[in-house]
Coordinates of C-alpha atoms in Angstrom, one line a residue:
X1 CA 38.0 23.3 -18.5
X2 CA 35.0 23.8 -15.9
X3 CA 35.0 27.1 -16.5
X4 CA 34.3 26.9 -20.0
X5 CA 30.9 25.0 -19.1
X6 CA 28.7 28.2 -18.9
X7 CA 29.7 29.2 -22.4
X8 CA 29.1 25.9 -24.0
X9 CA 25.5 25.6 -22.2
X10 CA 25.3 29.1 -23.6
X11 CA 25.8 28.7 -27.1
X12 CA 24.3 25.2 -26.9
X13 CA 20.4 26.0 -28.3
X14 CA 22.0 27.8 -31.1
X15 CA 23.8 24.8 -32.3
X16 CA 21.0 22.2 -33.0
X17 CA 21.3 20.6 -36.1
X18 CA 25.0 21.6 -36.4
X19 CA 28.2 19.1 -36.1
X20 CA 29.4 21.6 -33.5
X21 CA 26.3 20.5 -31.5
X22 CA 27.9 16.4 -30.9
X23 CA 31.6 18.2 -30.0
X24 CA 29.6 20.4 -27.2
X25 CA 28.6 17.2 -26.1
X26 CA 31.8 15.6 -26.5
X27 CA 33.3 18.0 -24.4
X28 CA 31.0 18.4 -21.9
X29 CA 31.0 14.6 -20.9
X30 CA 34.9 14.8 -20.8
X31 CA 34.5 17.3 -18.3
X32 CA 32.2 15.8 -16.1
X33 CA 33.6 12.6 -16.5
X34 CA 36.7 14.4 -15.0
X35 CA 35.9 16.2 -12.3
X36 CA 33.1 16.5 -10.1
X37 CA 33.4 20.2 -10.0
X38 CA 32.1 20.0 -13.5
X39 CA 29.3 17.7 -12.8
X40 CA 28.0 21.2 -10.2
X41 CA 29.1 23.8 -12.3
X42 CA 26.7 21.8 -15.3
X43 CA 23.8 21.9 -12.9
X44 CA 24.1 25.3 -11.6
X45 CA 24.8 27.1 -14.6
X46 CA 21.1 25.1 -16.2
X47 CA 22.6 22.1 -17.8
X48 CA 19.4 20.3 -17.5
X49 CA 17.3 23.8 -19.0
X50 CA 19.7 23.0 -21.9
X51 CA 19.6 19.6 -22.2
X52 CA 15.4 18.9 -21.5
X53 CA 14.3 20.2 -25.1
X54 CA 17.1 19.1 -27.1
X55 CA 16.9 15.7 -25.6
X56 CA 14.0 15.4 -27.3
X57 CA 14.7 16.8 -30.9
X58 CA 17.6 14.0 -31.1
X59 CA 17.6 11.6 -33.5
X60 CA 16.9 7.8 -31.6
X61 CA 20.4 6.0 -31.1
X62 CA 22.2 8.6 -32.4
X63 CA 25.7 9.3 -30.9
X64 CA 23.9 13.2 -29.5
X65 CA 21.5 11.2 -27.9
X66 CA 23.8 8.8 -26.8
X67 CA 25.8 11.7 -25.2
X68 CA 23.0 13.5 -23.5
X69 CA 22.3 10.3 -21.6
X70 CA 25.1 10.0 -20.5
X71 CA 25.3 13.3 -18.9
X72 CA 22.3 13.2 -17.1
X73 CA 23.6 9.3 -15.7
X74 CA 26.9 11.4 -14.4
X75 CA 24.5 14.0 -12.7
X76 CA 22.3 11.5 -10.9
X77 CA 25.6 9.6 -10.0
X78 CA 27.5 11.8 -8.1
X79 CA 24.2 14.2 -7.4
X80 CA 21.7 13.6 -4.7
X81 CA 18.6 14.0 -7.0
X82 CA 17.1 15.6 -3.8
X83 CA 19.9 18.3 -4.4
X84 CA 18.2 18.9 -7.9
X85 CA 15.3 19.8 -5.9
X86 CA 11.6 20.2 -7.5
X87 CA 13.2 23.6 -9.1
X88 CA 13.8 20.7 -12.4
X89 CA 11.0 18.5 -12.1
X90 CA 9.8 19.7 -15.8
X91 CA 12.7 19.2 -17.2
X92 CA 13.5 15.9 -15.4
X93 CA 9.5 15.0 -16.5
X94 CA 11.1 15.8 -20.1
X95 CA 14.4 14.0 -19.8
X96 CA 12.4 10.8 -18.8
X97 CA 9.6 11.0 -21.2
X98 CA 13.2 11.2 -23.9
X99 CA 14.6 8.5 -22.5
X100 CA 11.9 6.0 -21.9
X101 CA 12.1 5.9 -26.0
X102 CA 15.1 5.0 -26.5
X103 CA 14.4 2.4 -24.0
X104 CA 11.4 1.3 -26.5
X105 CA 12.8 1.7 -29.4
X106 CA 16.5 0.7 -29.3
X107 CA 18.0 -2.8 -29.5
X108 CA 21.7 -2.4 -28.1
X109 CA 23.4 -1.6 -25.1
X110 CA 22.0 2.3 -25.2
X111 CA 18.5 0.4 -23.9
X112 CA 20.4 -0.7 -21.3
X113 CA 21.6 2.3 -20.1
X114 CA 18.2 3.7 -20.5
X115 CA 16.9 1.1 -18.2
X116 CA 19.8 1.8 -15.6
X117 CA 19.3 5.6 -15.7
X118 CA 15.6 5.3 -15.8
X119 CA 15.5 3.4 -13.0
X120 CA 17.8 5.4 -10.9
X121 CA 15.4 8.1 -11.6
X122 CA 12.3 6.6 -10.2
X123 CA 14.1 5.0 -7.0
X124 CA 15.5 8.2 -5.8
X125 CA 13.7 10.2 -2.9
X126 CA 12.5 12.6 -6.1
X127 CA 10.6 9.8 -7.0
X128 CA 7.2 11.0 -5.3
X129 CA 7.2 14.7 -6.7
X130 CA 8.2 13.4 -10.4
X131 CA 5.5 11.0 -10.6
X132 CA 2.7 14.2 -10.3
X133 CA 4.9 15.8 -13.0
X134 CA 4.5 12.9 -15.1
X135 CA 0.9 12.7 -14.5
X136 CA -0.1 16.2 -16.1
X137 CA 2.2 15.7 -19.0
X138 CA 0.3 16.1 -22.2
X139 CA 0.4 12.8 -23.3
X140 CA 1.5 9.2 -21.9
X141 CA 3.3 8.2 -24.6
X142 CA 6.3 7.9 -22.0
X143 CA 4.1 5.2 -20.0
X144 CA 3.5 3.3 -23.5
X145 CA 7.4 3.4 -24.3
X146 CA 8.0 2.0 -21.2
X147 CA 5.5 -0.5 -21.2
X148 CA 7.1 -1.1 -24.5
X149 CA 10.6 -1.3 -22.8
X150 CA 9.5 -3.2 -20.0
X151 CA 7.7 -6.0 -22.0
X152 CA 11.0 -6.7 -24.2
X153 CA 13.1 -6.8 -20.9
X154 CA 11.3 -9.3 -19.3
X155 CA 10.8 -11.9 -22.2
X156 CA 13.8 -12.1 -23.0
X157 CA 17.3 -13.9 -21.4
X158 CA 18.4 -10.9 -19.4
X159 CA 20.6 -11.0 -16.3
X160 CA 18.2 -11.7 -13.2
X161 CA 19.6 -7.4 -12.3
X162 CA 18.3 -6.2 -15.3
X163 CA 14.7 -8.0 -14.8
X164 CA 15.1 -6.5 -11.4
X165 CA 15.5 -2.7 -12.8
X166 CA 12.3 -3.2 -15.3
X167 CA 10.7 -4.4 -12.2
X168 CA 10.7 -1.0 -10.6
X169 CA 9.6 1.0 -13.5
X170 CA 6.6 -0.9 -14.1
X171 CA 5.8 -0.3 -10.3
X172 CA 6.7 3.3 -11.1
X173 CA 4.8 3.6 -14.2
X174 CA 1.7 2.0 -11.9
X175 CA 2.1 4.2 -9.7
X176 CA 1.4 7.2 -11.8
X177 CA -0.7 5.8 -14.3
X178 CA -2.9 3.3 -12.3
X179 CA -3.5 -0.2 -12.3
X180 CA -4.9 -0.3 -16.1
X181 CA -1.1 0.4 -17.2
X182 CA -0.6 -3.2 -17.4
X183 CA -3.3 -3.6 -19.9
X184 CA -3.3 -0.9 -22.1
X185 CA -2.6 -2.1 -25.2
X186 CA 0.0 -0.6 -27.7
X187 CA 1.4 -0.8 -30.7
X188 CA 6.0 -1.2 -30.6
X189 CA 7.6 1.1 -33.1
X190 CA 9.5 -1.1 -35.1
X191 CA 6.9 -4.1 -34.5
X192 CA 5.1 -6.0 -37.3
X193 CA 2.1 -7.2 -34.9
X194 CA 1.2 -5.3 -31.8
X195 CA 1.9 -6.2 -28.6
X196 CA -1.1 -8.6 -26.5
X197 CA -2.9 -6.5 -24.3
X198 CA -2.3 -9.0 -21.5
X199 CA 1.6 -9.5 -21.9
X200 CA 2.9 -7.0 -20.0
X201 CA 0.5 -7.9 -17.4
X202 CA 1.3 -11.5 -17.1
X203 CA 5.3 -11.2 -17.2
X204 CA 5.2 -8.4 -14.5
X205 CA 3.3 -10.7 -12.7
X206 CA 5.3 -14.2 -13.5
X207 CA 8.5 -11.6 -12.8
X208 CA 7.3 -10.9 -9.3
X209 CA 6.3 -14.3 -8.0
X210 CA 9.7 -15.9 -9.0
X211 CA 11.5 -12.3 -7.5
X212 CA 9.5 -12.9 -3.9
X213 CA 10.1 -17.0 -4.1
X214 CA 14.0 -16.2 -4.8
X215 CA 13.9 -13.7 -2.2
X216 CA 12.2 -15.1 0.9
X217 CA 14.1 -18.0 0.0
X218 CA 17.6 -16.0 0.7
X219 CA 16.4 -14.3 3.4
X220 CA 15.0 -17.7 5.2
X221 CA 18.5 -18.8 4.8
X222 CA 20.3 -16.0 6.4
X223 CA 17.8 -15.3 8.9
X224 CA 17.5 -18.9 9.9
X225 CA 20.8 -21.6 8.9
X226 CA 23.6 -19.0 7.7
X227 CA 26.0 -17.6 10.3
X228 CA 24.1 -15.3 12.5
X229 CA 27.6 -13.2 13.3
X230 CA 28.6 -12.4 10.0
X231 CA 27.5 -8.4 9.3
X232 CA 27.3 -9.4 5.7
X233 CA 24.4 -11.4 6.1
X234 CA 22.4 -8.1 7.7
X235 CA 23.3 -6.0 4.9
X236 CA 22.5 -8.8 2.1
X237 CA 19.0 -9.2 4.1
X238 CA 18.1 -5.2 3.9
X239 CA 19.0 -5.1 0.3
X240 CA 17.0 -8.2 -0.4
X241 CA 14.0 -6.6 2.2
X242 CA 14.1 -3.6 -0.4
X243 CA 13.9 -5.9 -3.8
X244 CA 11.0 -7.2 -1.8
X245 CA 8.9 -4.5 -1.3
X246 CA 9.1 -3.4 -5.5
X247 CA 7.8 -7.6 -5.9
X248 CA 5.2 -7.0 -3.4
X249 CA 3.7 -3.8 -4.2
X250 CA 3.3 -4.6 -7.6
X251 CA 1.8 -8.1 -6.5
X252 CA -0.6 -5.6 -4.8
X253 CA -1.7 -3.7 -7.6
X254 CA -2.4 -6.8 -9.9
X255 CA -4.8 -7.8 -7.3
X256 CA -6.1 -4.1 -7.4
X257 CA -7.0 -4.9 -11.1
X258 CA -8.5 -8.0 -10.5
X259 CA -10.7 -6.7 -7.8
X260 CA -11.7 -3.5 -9.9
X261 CA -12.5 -5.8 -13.9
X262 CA -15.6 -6.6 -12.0
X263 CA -17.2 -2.6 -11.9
X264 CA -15.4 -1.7 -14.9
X265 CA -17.8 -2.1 -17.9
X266 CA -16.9 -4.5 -20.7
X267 CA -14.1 -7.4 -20.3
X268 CA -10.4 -5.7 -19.7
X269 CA -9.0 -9.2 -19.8
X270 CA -10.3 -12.2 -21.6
X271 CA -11.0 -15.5 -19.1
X272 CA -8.0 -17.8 -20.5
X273 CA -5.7 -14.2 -19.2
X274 CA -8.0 -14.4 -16.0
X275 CA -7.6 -17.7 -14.8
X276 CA -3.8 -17.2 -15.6
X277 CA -3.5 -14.3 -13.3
X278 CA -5.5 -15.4 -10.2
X279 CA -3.1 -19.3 -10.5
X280 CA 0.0 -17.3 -10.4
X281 CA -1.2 -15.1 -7.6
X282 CA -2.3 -18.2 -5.8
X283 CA 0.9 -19.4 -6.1
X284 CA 2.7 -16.4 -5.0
X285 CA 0.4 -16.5 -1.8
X286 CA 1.4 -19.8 -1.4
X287 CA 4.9 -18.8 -1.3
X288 CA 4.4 -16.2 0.8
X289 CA 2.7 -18.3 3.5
X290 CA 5.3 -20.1 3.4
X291 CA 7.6 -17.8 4.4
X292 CA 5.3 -16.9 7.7
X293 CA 4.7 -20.8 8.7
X294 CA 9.3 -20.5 8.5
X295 CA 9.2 -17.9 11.0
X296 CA 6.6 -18.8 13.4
X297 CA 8.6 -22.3 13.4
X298 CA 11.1 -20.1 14.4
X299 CA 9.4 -18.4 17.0
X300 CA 10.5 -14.8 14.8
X301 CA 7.4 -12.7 14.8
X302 CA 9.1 -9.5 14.4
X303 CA 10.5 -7.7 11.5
X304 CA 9.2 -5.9 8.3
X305 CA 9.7 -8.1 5.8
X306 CA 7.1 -10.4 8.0
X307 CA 4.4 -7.4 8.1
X308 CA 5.0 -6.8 4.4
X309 CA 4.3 -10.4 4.2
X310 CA 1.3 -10.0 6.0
X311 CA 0.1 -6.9 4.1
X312 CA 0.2 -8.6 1.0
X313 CA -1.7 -11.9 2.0
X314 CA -4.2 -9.6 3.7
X315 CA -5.0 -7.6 0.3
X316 CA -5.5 -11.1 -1.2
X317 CA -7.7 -12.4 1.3
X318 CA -9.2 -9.1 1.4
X319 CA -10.8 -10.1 -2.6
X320 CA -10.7 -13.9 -1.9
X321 CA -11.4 -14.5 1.9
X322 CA -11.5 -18.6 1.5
X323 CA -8.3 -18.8 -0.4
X324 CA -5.4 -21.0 1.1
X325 CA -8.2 -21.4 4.0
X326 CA -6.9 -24.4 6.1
X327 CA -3.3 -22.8 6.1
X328 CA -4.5 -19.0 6.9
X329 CA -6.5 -20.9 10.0
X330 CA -3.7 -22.3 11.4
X331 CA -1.6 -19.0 10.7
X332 CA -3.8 -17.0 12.0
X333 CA -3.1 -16.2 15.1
X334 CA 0.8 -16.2 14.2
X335 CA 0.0 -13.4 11.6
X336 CA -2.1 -10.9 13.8
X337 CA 1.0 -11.4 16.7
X338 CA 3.5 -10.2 13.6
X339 CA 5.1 -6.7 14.6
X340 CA 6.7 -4.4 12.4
X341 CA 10.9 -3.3 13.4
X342 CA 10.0 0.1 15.3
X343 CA 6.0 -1.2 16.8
X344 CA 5.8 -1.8 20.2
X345 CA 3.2 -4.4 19.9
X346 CA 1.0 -5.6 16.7
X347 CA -1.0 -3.2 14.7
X348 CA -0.6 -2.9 11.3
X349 CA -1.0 -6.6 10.9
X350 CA -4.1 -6.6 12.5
X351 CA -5.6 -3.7 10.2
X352 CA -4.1 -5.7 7.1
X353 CA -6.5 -8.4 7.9
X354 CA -9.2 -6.7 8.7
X355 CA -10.8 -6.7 5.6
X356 CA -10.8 -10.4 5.3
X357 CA -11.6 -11.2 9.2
X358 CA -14.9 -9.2 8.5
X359 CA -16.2 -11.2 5.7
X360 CA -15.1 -14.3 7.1
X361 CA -16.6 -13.5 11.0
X362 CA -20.1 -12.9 8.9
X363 CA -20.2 -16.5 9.1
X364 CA -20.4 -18.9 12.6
X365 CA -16.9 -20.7 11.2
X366 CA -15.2 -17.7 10.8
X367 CA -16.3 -16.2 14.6
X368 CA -14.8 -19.5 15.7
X369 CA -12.1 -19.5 14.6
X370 CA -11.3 -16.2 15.4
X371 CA -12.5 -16.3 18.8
X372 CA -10.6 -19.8 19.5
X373 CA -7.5 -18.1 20.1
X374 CA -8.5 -14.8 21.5
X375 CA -8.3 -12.9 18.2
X376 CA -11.0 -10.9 19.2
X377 CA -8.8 -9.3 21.4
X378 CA -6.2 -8.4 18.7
X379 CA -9.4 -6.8 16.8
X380 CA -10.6 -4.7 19.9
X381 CA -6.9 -3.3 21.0
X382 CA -6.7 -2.5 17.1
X383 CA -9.7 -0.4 17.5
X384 CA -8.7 1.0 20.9
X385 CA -5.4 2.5 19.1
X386 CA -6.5 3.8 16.1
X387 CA -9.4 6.0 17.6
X388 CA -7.1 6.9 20.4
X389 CA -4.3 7.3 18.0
X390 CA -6.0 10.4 16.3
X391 CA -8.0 11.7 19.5
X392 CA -11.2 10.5 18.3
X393 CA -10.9 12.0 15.1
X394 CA -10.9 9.1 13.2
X395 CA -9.2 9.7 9.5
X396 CA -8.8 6.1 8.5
X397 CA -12.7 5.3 8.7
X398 CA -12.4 2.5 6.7
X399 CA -10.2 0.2 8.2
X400 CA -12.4 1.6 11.3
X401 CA -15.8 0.5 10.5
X402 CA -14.1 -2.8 8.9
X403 CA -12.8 -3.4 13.2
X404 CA -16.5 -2.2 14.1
X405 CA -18.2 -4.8 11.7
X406 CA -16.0 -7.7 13.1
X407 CA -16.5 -6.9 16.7
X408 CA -20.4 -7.0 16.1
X409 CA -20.1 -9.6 14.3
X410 CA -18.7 -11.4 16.8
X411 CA -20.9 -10.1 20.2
X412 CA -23.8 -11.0 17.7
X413 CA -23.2 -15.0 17.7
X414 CA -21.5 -14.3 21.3
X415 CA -23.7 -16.9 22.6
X416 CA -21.6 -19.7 20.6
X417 CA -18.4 -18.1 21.1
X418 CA -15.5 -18.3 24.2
X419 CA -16.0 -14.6 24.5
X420 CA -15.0 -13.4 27.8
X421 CA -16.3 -9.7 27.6
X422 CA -16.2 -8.7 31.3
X423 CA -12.2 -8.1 30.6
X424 CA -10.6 -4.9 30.7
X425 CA -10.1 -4.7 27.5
X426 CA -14.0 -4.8 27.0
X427 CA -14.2 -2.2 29.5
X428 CA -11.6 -0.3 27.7
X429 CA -13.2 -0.7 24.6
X430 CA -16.6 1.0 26.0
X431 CA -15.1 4.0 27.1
X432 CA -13.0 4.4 23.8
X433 CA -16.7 3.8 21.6
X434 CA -18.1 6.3 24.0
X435 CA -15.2 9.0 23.9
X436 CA -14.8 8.2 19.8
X437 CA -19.2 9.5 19.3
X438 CA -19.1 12.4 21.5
X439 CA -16.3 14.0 19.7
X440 CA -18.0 13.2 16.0
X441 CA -21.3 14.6 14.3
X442 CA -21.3 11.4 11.9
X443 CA -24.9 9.5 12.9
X444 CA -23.4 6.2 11.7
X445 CA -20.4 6.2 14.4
X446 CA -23.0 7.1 17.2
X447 CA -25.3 3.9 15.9
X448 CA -22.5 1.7 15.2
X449 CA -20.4 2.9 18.5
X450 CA -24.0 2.4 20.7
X451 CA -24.6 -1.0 18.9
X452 CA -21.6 -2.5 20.2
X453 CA -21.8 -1.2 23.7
X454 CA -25.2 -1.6 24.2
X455 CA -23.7 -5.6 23.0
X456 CA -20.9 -5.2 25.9
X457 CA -23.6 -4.2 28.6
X458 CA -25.4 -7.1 28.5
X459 CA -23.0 -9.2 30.3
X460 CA -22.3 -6.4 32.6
X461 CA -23.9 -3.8 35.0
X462 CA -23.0 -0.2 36.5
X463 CA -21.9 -1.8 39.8
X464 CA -19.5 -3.8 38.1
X465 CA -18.1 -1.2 35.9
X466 CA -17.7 1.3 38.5
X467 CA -15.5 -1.3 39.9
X468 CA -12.9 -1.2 37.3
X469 CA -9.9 1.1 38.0
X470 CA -9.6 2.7 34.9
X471 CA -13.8 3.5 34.3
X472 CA -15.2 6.3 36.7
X473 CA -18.7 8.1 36.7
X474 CA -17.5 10.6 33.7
X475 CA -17.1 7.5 31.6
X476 CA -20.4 6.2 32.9
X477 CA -21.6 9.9 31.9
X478 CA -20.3 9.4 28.5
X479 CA -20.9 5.9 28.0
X480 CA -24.8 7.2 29.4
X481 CA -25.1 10.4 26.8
X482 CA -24.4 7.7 23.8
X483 CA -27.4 5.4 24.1
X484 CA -29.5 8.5 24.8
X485 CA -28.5 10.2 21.7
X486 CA -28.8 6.6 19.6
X487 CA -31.9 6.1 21.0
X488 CA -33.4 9.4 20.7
X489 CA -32.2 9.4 16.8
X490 CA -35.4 6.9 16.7
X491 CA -37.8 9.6 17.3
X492 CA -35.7 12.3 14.8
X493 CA -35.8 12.8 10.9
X494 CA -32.6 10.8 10.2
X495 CA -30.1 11.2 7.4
X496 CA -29.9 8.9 4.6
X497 CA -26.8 7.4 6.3
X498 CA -28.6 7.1 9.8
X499 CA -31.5 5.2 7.9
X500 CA -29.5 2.7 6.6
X501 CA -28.7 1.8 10.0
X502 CA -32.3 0.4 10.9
X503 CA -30.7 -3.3 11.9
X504 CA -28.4 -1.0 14.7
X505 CA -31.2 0.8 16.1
X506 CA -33.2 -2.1 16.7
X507 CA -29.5 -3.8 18.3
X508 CA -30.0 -1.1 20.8
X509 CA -33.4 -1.1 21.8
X510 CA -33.6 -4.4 22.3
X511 CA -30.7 -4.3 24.5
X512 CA -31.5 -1.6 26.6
X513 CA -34.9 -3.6 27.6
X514 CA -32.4 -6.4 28.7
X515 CA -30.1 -4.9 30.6
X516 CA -31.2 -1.2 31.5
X517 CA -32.3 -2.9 34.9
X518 CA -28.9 -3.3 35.9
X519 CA -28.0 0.3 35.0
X520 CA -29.9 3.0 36.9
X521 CA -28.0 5.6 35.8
X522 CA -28.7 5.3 32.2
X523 CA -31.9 3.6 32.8
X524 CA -32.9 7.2 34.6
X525 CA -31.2 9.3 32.2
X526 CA -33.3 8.3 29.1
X527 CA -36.5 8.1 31.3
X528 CA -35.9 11.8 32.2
X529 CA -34.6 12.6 28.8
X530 CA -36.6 10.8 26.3
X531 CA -40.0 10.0 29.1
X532 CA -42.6 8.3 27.3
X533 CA -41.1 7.7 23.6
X534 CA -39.3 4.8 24.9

């Protein structure tokens, strides 16, 4: 019976319209449904070719269609879609945009296979390639059928699973269509009224915050009362760490869209939606801080689900910086000790926060806080690794500059702070700034880098310095050629991005009249250098 495969793929485009066409089908899900030989012998002999374009000539819930569906569920089942390989993304592009309509359109147990298959589709490792396939189709009316899909799903009394499954489309369908996806409005086929622009928004988003309270509340109770020695509990805990991460990065995205309404012109939501949306992310924060305050009560500060945690109160705080304020304070300094399964020592949940620590350190409260606990520290080795991480060729400048503005905003109200800056890590910290602007052209990483050194130096001097182990005379050299060149670019027609930095010059003018007496070096060097422009 495998054997007959390539001749009913064959004679398959000439059949369309005909009864013959159904029994082709007929047969060939018998087959597959049989043996897995038939399942490869479909694929290699172009069983997808065949099946993209007819897919979408059937009639909606008819029993062709039905079939069809079915035989591209048995191929992802016992194919690794990463075995299809990118040779099929068209026709896979084509297969989706045919099913996500029966998904919208249908009212049986066929939309619930859609879903199943659909979502199968957009969790495999293919995942990443389809989605650019999806975004140069001709049309999006696959994103609105699943929108469509999506909305009924999660409105109505469906197994928890199910919710689960629409869940990762819409993060799909985000994904490749951006954030506005959730408000697009559009019309259901079979639908008296159309659908509320906001409705899709606000049940993705109701979805997700009950999905991430069920979930950290599981995984609180494994981690933390259930037995530790059953292997059960690990694997329920990865599988629920997984769920996670869909709730999370779509929680993510809604806050994208909030932060974006604000340069888009005209009202995307109306105020009643708005005020919805910011109370249930508040209360999904909530939950999530939660969650941390469990584990540091625990003493567990290690562990991905703890840094996705992180990442997603960071984004929030990143748009809202005072929000859940007393509780972020006293978390704090649990969050930036948080360390992902395979780092060494915290990173990522100090660049998470970044944003947030440098709107809230522009203030005197925020600087103390900060600096109460030795968070400064955590923001300085930050820095340190992700220059040194990329040999000074900084590719992430944003989250860069965001650890640059909370450092100076820190050394600016040093005076007021418990800043101990003759640490090594200080030290550290000016050779890294000094290595990080002689291996870039940018003016606004020599002004910034210079700013905060020239910050550094005043509670220092080259005799000290010199006496750290790890900071020779080629540092000194380096650490030298950087306030020259800042210094100099005072007396040079500057860039518009140079320019801007005005307030940094003036940082490290002034501070070289403070402290240039306790360096000879560099006090020598830009006499000879620069002689009587300074």
């Amino acid at each position: 019976m495998v054997s007959k495969i390539p001749l009913i793929l064959e004679i398959l485009p000439n059949k369309s319209g005909s009864p013959v066409l159904e029994e082709c089908y007929e047969f060939l899900y018998l087959v597959l449904s049989a043996n897995e030989d038939g399942v490869v012998s479909f694929f290699e002999s172009g069983g997808l070719k065949v099946l993209a374009p007819q897919m979408s000539t059937f009639a909606d819930g008819s029993r062709a269609m039905e079939l069809a569906m079915k035989l591209v569920q048995l191929s992802l089942g016992k194919l690794s879609l990463g075995f299809i390989s990118n040779t099929y993304l068209e026709e896979l592009s084509i297969i989706v945009a045919a099913i996500a309509r029966q998904f919208a359109v249908l009212h049986n147990a066929l939309k619930f296979e859609a879903l199943h298959i659909l979502s199968a589709i957009f969790s495999s490792e293919l995942s990443a390639s389809l989605h650019e396939a999806l975004r140069v189709m001709p049309n999006g009316i696959w994103s609105d059928n699943l929108r469509i899909g999506i909305t009924a799903i999660l409105q109505n009394r469906v197994a928890p699973a199910e919710k689960l499954h629409a869940l990762i489309l819409a993060e799909s369908a985000i994904s490749v269509m951006g954030e506005k996806w959730l408000i697009n409005q559009v019309n259901s086929p079979d639908a008296r009224e159309p659908i509320p622009a906001d409705r899709c928004l606000l049940l993705v988003l109701e979805s997700s915050r009950v999905e991430i309270a069920v979930l950290l509340n599981d995984m609180a109770y494994l981690k933390y009362e259930a037995s530790k020695s059953s292997s059960s509990n690990v694997d329920s805990i990865l599988s629920k760490q997984r769920t996670l991460a869909i709730a999370f990065s779509l929680i993510e995205k809604i806050i994208r869209l909030v932060a974006n309404m604000g340069a888009d012109e005209g009202e995307l939501i109306d105020e009643n939606t708005f005020t919805k949306v910011i109370h249930g992310l508040n209360e999904t924060i909530g939950v999530v801080l939660e969650y941390l305050q469990d584990a540091k009560e625990h003493g567990e500060k290690k562990g991905d689900d703890l840094l996705a945690s992180v990442r997603v109160v960071g984004s929030y705080l990143a748009e809202t910086p005072v929000a859940c304020k007393e509780k972020v304070q006293e978390l704090l300094p649990f969050m930036l000790s948080i360390e992902g399964n395979d780092e060494p020592s915290p990173f990522f949940s100090v660049c998470f926060l970044l944003p947030m620590l440098c709107q809230t350190t522009m203030k005197a409260e925020g600087c103390q806080v900060l600096a109460s606990f030795g968070g400064d520290k955590a923001v300085v080795e930050c820095l340190i690794k992700m220059i040194n991480t990329h040999s000074y060729k900084v590719e992430d400048t944003d989250s860069v500059f965001l650890a640059c503005d909370t450092i100076m905003n820190l050394l600016l109200k040093k005076e007021k702070l418990p800043l101990s800056l003759k640490e090594p890590i200080y030290v550290n910290l000016l050779r890294t700034l000094a290595c990080w602007a002689e291996n870039s052209n940018d003016p606004t990483v020599t002004m910034m880098a210079s700013s905060i050194c020239s910050l550094i130096l005043d509670h220092s001097s080259e005799e000290a310095l010199l006496g750290y182990p790890n900071f020779n005379r080629s540092d000194l050299h380096s650490l030298c050629q950087l306030i020259v060149k800042s210094l100099a670019s005072n007396e040079m027609d500057m860039v518009d991005e140079a320019r801007a930095d005005m307030d940094l010059q003036e940082i490290i003018s002034s501070g070289f009249s403070r402290w240039s007496h306790c360096f000879p070096y560099i006090k020598g060097t830009v006499e000879r250098e620069l002689g009587d422009h300074m």
